[in-house]
PDB file of C-alpha atoms in Angstrom:
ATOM      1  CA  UNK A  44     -55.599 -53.111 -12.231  1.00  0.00           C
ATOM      2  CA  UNK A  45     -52.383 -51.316 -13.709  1.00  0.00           C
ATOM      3  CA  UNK A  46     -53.541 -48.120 -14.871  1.00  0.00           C
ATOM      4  CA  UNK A  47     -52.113 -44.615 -16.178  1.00  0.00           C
ATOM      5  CA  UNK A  48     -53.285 -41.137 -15.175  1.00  0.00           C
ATOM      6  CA  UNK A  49     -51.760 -37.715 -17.033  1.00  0.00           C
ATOM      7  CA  UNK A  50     -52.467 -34.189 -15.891  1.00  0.00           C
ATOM      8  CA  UNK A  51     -52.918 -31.893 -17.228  1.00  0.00           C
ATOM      9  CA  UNK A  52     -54.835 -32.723 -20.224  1.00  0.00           C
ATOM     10  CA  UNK A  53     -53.613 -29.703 -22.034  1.00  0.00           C
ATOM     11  CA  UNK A  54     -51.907 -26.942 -21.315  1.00  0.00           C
ATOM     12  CA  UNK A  55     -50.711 -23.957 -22.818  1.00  0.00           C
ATOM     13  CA  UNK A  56     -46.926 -21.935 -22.169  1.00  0.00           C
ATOM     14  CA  UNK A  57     -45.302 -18.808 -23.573  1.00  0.00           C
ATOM     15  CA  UNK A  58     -42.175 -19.624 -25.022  1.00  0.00           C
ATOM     16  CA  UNK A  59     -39.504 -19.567 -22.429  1.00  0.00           C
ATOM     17  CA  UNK A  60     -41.977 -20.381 -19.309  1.00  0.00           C
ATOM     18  CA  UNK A  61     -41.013 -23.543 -17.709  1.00  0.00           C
ATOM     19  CA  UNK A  62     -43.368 -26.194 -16.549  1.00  0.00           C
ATOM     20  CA  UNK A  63     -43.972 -29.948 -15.486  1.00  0.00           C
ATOM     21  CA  UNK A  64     -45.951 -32.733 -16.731  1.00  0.00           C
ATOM     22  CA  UNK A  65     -47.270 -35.584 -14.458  1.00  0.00           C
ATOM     23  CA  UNK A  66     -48.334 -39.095 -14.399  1.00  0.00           C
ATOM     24  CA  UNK A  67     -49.149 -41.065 -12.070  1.00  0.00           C
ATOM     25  CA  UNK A  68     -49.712 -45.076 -12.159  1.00  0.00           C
ATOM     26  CA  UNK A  69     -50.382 -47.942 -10.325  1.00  0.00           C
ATOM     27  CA  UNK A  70     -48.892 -51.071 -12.084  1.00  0.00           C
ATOM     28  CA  UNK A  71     -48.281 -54.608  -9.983  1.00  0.00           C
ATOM     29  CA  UNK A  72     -44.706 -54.370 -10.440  1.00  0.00           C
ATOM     30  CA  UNK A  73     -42.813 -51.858 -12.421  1.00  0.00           C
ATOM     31  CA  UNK A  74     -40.630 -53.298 -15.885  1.00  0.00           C
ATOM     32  CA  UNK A  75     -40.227 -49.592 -17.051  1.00  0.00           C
ATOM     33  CA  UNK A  76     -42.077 -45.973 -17.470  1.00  0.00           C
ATOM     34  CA  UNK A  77     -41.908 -44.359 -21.594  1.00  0.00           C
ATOM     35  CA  UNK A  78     -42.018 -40.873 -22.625  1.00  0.00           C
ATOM     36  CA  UNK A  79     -43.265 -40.364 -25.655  1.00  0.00           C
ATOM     37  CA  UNK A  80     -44.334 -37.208 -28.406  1.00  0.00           C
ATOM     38  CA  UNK A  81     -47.091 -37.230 -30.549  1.00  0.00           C
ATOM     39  CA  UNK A  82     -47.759 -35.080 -33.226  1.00  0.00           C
ATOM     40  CA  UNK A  83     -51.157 -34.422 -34.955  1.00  0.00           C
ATOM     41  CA  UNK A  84     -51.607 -37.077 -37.277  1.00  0.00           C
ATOM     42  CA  UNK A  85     -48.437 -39.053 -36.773  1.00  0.00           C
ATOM     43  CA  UNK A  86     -47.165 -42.221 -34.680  1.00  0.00           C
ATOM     44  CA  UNK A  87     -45.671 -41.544 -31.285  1.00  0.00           C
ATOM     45  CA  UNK A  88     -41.965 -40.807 -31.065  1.00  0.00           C
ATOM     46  CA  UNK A  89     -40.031 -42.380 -28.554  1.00  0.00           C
ATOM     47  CA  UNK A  90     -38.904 -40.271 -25.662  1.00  0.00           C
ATOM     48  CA  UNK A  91     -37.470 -41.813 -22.923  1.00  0.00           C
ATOM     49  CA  UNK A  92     -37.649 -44.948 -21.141  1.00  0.00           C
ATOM     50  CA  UNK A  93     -36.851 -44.679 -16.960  1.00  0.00           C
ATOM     51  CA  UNK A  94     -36.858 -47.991 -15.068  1.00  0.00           C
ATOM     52  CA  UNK A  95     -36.115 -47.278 -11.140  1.00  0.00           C
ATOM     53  CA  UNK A  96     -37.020 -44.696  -8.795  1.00  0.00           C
ATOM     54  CA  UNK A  97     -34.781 -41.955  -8.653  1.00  0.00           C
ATOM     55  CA  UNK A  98     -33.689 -42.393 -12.349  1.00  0.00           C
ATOM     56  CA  UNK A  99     -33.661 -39.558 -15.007  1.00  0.00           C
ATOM     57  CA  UNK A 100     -33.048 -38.638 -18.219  1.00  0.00           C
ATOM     58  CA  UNK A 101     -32.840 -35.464 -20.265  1.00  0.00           C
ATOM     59  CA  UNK A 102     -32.732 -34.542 -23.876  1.00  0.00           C
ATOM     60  CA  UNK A 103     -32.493 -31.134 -24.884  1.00  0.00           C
ATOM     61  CA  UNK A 104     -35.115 -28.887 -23.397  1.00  0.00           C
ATOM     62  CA  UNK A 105     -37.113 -32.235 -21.409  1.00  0.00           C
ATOM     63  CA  UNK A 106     -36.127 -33.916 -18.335  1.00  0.00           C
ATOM     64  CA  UNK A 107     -37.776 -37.060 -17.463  1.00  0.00           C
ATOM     65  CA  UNK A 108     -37.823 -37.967 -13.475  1.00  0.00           C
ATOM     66  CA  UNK A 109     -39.351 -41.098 -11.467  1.00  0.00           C
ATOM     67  CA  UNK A 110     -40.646 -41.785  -8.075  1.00  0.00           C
ATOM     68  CA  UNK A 111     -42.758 -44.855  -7.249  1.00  0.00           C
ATOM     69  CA  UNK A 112     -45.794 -43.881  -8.134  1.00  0.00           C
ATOM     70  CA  UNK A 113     -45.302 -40.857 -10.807  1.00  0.00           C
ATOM     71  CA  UNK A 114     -43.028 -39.824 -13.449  1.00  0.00           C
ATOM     72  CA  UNK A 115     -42.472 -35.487 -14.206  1.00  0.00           C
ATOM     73  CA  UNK A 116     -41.481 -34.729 -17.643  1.00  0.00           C
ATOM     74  CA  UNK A 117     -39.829 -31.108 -17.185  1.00  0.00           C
ATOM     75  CA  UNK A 118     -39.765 -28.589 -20.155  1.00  0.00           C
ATOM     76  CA  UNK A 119     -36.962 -25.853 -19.596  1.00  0.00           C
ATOM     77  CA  UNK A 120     -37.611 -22.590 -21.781  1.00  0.00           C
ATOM     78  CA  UNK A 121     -40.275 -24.803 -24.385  1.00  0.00           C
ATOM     79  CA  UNK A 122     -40.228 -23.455 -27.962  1.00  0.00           C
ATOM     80  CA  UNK A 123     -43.210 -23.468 -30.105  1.00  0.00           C
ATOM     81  CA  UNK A 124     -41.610 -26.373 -31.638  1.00  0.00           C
ATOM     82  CA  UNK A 125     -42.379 -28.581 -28.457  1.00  0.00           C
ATOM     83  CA  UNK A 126     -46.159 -28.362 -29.118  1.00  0.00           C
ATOM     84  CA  UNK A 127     -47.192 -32.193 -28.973  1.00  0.00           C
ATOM     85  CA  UNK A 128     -49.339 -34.420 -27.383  1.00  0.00           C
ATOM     86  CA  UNK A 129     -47.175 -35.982 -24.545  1.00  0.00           C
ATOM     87  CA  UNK A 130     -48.039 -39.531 -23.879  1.00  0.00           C
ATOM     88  CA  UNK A 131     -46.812 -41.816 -20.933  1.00  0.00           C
ATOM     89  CA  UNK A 132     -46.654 -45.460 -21.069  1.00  0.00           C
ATOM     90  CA  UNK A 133     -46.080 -48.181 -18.453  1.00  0.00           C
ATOM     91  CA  UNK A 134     -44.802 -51.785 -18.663  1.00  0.00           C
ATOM     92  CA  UNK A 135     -45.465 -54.055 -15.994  1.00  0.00           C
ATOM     93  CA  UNK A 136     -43.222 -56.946 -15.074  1.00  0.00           C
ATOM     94  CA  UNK A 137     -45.934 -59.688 -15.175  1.00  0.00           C
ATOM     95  CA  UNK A 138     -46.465 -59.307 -19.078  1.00  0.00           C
ATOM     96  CA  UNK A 139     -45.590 -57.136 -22.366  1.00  0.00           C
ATOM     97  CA  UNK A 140     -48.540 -55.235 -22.565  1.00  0.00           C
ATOM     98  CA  UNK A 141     -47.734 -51.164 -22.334  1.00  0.00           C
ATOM     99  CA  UNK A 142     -50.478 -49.224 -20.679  1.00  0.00           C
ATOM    100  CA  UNK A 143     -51.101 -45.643 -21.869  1.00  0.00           C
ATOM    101  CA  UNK A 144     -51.711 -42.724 -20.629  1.00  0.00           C
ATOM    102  CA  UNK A 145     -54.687 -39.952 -22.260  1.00  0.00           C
ATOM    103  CA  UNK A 146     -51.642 -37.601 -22.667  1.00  0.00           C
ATOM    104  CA  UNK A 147     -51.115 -33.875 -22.029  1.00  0.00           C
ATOM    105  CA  UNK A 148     -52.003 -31.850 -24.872  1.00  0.00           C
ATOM    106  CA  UNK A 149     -49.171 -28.965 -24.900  1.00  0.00           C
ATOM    107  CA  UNK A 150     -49.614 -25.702 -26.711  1.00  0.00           C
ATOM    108  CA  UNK A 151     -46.679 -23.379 -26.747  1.00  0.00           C
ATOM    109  CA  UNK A 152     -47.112 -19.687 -27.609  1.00  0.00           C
ATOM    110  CA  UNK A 153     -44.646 -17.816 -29.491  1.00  0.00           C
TER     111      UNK A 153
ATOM    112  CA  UNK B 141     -32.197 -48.308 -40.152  1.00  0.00           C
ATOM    113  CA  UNK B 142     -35.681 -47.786 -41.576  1.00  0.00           C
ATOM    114  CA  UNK B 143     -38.478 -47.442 -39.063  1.00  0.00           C
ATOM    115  CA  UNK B 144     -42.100 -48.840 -38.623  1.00  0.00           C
ATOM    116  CA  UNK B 145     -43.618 -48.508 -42.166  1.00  0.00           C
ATOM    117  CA  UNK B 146     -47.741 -49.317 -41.913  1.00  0.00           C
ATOM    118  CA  UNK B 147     -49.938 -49.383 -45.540  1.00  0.00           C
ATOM    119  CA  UNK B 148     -52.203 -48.263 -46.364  1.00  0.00           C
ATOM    120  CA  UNK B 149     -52.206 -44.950 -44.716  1.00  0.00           C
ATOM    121  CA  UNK B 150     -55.686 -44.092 -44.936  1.00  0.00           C
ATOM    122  CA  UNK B 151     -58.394 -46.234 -45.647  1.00  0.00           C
ATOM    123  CA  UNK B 152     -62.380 -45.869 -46.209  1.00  0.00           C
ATOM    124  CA  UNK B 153     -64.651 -48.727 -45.971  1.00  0.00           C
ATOM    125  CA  UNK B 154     -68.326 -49.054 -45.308  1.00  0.00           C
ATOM    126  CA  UNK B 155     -69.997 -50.730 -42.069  1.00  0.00           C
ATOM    127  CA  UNK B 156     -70.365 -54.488 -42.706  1.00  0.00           C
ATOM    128  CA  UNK B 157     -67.188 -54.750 -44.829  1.00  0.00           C
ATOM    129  CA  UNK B 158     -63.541 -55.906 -43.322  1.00  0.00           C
ATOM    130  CA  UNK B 159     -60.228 -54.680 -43.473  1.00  0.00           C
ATOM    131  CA  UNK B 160     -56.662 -55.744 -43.708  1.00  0.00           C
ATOM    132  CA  UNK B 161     -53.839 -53.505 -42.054  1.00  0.00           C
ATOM    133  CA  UNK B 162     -49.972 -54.327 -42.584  1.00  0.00           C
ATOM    134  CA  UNK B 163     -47.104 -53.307 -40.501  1.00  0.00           C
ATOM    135  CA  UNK B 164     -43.357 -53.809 -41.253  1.00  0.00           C
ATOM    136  CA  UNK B 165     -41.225 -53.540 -37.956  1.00  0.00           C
ATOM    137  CA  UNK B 166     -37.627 -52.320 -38.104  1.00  0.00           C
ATOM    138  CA  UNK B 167     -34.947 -54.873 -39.074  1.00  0.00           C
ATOM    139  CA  UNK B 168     -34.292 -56.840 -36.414  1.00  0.00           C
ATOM    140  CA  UNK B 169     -37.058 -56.177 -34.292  1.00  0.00           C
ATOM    141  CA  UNK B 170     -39.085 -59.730 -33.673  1.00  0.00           C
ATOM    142  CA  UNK B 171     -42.279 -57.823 -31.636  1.00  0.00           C
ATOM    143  CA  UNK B 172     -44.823 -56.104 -32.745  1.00  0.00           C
ATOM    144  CA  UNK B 173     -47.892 -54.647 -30.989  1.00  0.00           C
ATOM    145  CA  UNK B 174     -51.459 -53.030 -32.306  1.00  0.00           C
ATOM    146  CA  UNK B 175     -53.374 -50.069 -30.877  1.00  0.00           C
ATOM    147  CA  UNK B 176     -56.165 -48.131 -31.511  1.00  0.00           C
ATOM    148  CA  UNK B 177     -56.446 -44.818 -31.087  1.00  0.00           C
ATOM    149  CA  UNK B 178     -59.056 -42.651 -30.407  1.00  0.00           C
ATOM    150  CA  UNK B 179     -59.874 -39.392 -29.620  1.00  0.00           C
ATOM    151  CA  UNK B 180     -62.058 -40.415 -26.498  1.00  0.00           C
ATOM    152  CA  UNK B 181     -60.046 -43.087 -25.101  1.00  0.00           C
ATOM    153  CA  UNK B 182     -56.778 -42.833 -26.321  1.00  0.00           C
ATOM    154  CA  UNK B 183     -54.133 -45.861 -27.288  1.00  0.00           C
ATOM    155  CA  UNK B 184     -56.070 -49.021 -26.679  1.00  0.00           C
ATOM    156  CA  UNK B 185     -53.798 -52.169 -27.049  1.00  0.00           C
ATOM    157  CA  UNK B 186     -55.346 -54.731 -29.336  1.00  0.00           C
ATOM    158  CA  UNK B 187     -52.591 -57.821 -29.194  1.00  0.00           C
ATOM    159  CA  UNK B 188     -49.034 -58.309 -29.357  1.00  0.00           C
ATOM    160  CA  UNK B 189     -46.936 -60.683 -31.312  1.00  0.00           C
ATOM    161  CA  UNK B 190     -43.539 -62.675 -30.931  1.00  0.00           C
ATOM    162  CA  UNK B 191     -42.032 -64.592 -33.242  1.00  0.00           C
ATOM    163  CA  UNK B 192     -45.084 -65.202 -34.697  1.00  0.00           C
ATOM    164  CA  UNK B 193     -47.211 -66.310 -31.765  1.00  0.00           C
ATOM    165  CA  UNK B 194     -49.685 -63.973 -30.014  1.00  0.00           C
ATOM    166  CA  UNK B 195     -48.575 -62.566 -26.800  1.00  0.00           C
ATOM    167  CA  UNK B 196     -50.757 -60.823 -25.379  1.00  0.00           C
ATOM    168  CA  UNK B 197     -54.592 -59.654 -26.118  1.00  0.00           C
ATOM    169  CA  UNK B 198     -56.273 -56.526 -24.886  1.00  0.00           C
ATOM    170  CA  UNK B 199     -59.735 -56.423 -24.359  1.00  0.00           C
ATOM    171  CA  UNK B 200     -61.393 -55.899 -27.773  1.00  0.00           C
ATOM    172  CA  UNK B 201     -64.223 -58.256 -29.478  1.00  0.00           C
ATOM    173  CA  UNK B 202     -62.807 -60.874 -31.825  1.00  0.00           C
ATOM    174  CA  UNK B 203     -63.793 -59.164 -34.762  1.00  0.00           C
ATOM    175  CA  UNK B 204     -60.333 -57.763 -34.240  1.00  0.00           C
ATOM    176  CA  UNK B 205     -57.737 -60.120 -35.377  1.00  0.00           C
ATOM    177  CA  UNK B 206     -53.725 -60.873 -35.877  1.00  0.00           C
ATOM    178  CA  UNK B 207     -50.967 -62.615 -37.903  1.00  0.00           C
ATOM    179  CA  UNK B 208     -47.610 -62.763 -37.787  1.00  0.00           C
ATOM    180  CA  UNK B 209     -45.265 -63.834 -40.208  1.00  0.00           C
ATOM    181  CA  UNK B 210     -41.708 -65.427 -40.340  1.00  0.00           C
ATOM    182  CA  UNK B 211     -40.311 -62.039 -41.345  1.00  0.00           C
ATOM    183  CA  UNK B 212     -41.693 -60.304 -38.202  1.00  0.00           C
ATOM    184  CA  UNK B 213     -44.422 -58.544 -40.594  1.00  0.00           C
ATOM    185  CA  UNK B 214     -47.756 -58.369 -38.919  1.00  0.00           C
ATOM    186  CA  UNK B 215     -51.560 -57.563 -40.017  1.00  0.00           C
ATOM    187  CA  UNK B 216     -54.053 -56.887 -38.833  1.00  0.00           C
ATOM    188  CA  UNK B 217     -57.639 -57.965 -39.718  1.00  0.00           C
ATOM    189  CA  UNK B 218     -60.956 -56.305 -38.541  1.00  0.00           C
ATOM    190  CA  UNK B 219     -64.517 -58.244 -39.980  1.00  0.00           C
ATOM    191  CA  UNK B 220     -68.000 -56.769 -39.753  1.00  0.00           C
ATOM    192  CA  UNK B 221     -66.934 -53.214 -39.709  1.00  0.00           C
ATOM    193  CA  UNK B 222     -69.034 -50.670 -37.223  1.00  0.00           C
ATOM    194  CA  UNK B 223     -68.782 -46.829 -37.040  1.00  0.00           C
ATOM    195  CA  UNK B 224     -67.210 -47.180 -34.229  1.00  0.00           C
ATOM    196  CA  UNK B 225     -64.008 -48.930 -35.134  1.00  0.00           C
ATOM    197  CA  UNK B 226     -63.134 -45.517 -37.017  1.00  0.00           C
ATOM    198  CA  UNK B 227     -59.604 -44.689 -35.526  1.00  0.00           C
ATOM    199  CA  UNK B 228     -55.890 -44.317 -36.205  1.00  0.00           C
ATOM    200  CA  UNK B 229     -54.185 -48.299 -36.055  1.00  0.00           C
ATOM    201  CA  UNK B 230     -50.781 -47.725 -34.882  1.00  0.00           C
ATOM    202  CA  UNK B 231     -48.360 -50.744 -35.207  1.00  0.00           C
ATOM    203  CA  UNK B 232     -45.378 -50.733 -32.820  1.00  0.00           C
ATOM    204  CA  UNK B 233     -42.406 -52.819 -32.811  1.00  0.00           C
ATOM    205  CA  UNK B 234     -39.623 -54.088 -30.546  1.00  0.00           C
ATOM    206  CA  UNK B 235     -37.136 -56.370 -29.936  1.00  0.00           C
ATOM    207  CA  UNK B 236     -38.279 -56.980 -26.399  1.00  0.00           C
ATOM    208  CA  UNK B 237     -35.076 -57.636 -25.080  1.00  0.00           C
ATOM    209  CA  UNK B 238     -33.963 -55.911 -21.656  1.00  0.00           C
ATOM    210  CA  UNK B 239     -34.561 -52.506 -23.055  1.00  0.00           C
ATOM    211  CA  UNK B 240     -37.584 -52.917 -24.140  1.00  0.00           C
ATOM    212  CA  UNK B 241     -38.851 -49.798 -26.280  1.00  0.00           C
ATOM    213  CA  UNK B 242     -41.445 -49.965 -28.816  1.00  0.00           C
ATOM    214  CA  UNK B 243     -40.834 -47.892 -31.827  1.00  0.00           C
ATOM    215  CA  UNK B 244     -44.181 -46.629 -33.713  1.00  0.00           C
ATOM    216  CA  UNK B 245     -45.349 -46.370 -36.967  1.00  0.00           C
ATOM    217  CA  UNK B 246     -47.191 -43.542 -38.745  1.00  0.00           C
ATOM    218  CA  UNK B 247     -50.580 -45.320 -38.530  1.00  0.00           C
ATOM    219  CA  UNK B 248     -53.594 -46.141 -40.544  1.00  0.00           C
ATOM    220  CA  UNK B 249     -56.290 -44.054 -40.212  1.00  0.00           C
ATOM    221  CA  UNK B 250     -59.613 -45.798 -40.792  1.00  0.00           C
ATOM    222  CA  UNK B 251     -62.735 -44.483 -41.514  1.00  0.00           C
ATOM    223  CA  UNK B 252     -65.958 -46.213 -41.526  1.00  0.00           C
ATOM    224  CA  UNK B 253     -68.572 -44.641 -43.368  1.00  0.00           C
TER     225      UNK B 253
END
């Protein structure tokens, strides 16, 4: 069964101290692994999309990584402004459906 | 390019009664997908459309239903309303092409008294 595991479910930074978010999946056949942001009462903002092992994407203070079974989203020096929920999604090849993760709740402290 | 636009925004309806949700994908885009979202269990897929067939179907009772039209617009239509189908309906579209990113919309948040 293709499933999506995030951890942590929250956690909480002072600005500037760097961390790593992870999930983890099992999916019959990869299509492609999205990063997205969530803020309280809003849709989810697209992110990133990452399709192969190895690949990796950045924007701004977020780095997005990919093995074969987990993605990392880095946050370099977070701002309070990166306080989201960050959700991860999978695709698998044998459908459309995207599978979601819980998210990690992220709290950053000025 | 616009994005994702969903009415209403918030609704309040009474167990028993039904609902209609609408979602208006960005130009171009010809797929769009449903979720609900709770706190508990997160985003649930509900059923995706594609040029105005349905896709796919998560696992939710048939009280929950889709349409698509010839525009790409979609609703959504949930009968016999229970407490528990309070949430936040996001709509997501796509062009499901080799990139394959779904853009979201703002949501409907549903309350059922």
């Amino acid at each position: 069964e293709d499933q999506v595991t995030q951890s942590p479910e929250a956690l909480r930074l002072q600005e500037g101290e760097s961390s790593s978010l992870n999930c983890s999946y099992t999916v019959s056949g990869l299509r492609g692994l999205f990063w997205y942001r969530q803020d309280p009462g809003k849709g989810p903002e697209f992110l990133f999309t990452l399709y192969s092992a190895g690949e990796e994407k950045e924007k701004e203070r977020l780095k997005a990584t990919l093995t074969k079974k987990e993605s990392f989203l880095h946050i370099t020096a977070p701002k309070p402004e990166d306080s989201a929920t960050y959700l991860c999604a999978v695709q698998a090849h044998s459908g459309n459906q995207f599978y979601f993760g819980t998210g990690t709740s992220l709290t950053v402290i000025p | 390019k616009a994005g994702v636009t969903q009415t209403p925004r918030y609704l309040i309806k009474t167990r028993g009664q039904q609902v209609t949700l609408s979602c208006s994908p960005i130009s171009g885009h010809r797929s769009v997908s449903w979720y609900q979202q709770t706190p508990g269990q997160g985003l649930q897929f509900l059923f995706e459309y594609f040029s105005e067939t349905q896709r796919n179907k998560g696992n939710f009772p048939g009280r929950f239903s889709g349409r698509q039209f010839s525009n790409s617009r979609s609703e959504m239509n949930v009968s016999t309303l229970e407490l528990g189908d309070s949430a936040l309906y996001l709509c997501a579209s796509g062009t499901s092409g080799s990139n394959n990113e779904q853009f979201f919309g703002p949501g409907t948040r549903l309350t059922v008294l």
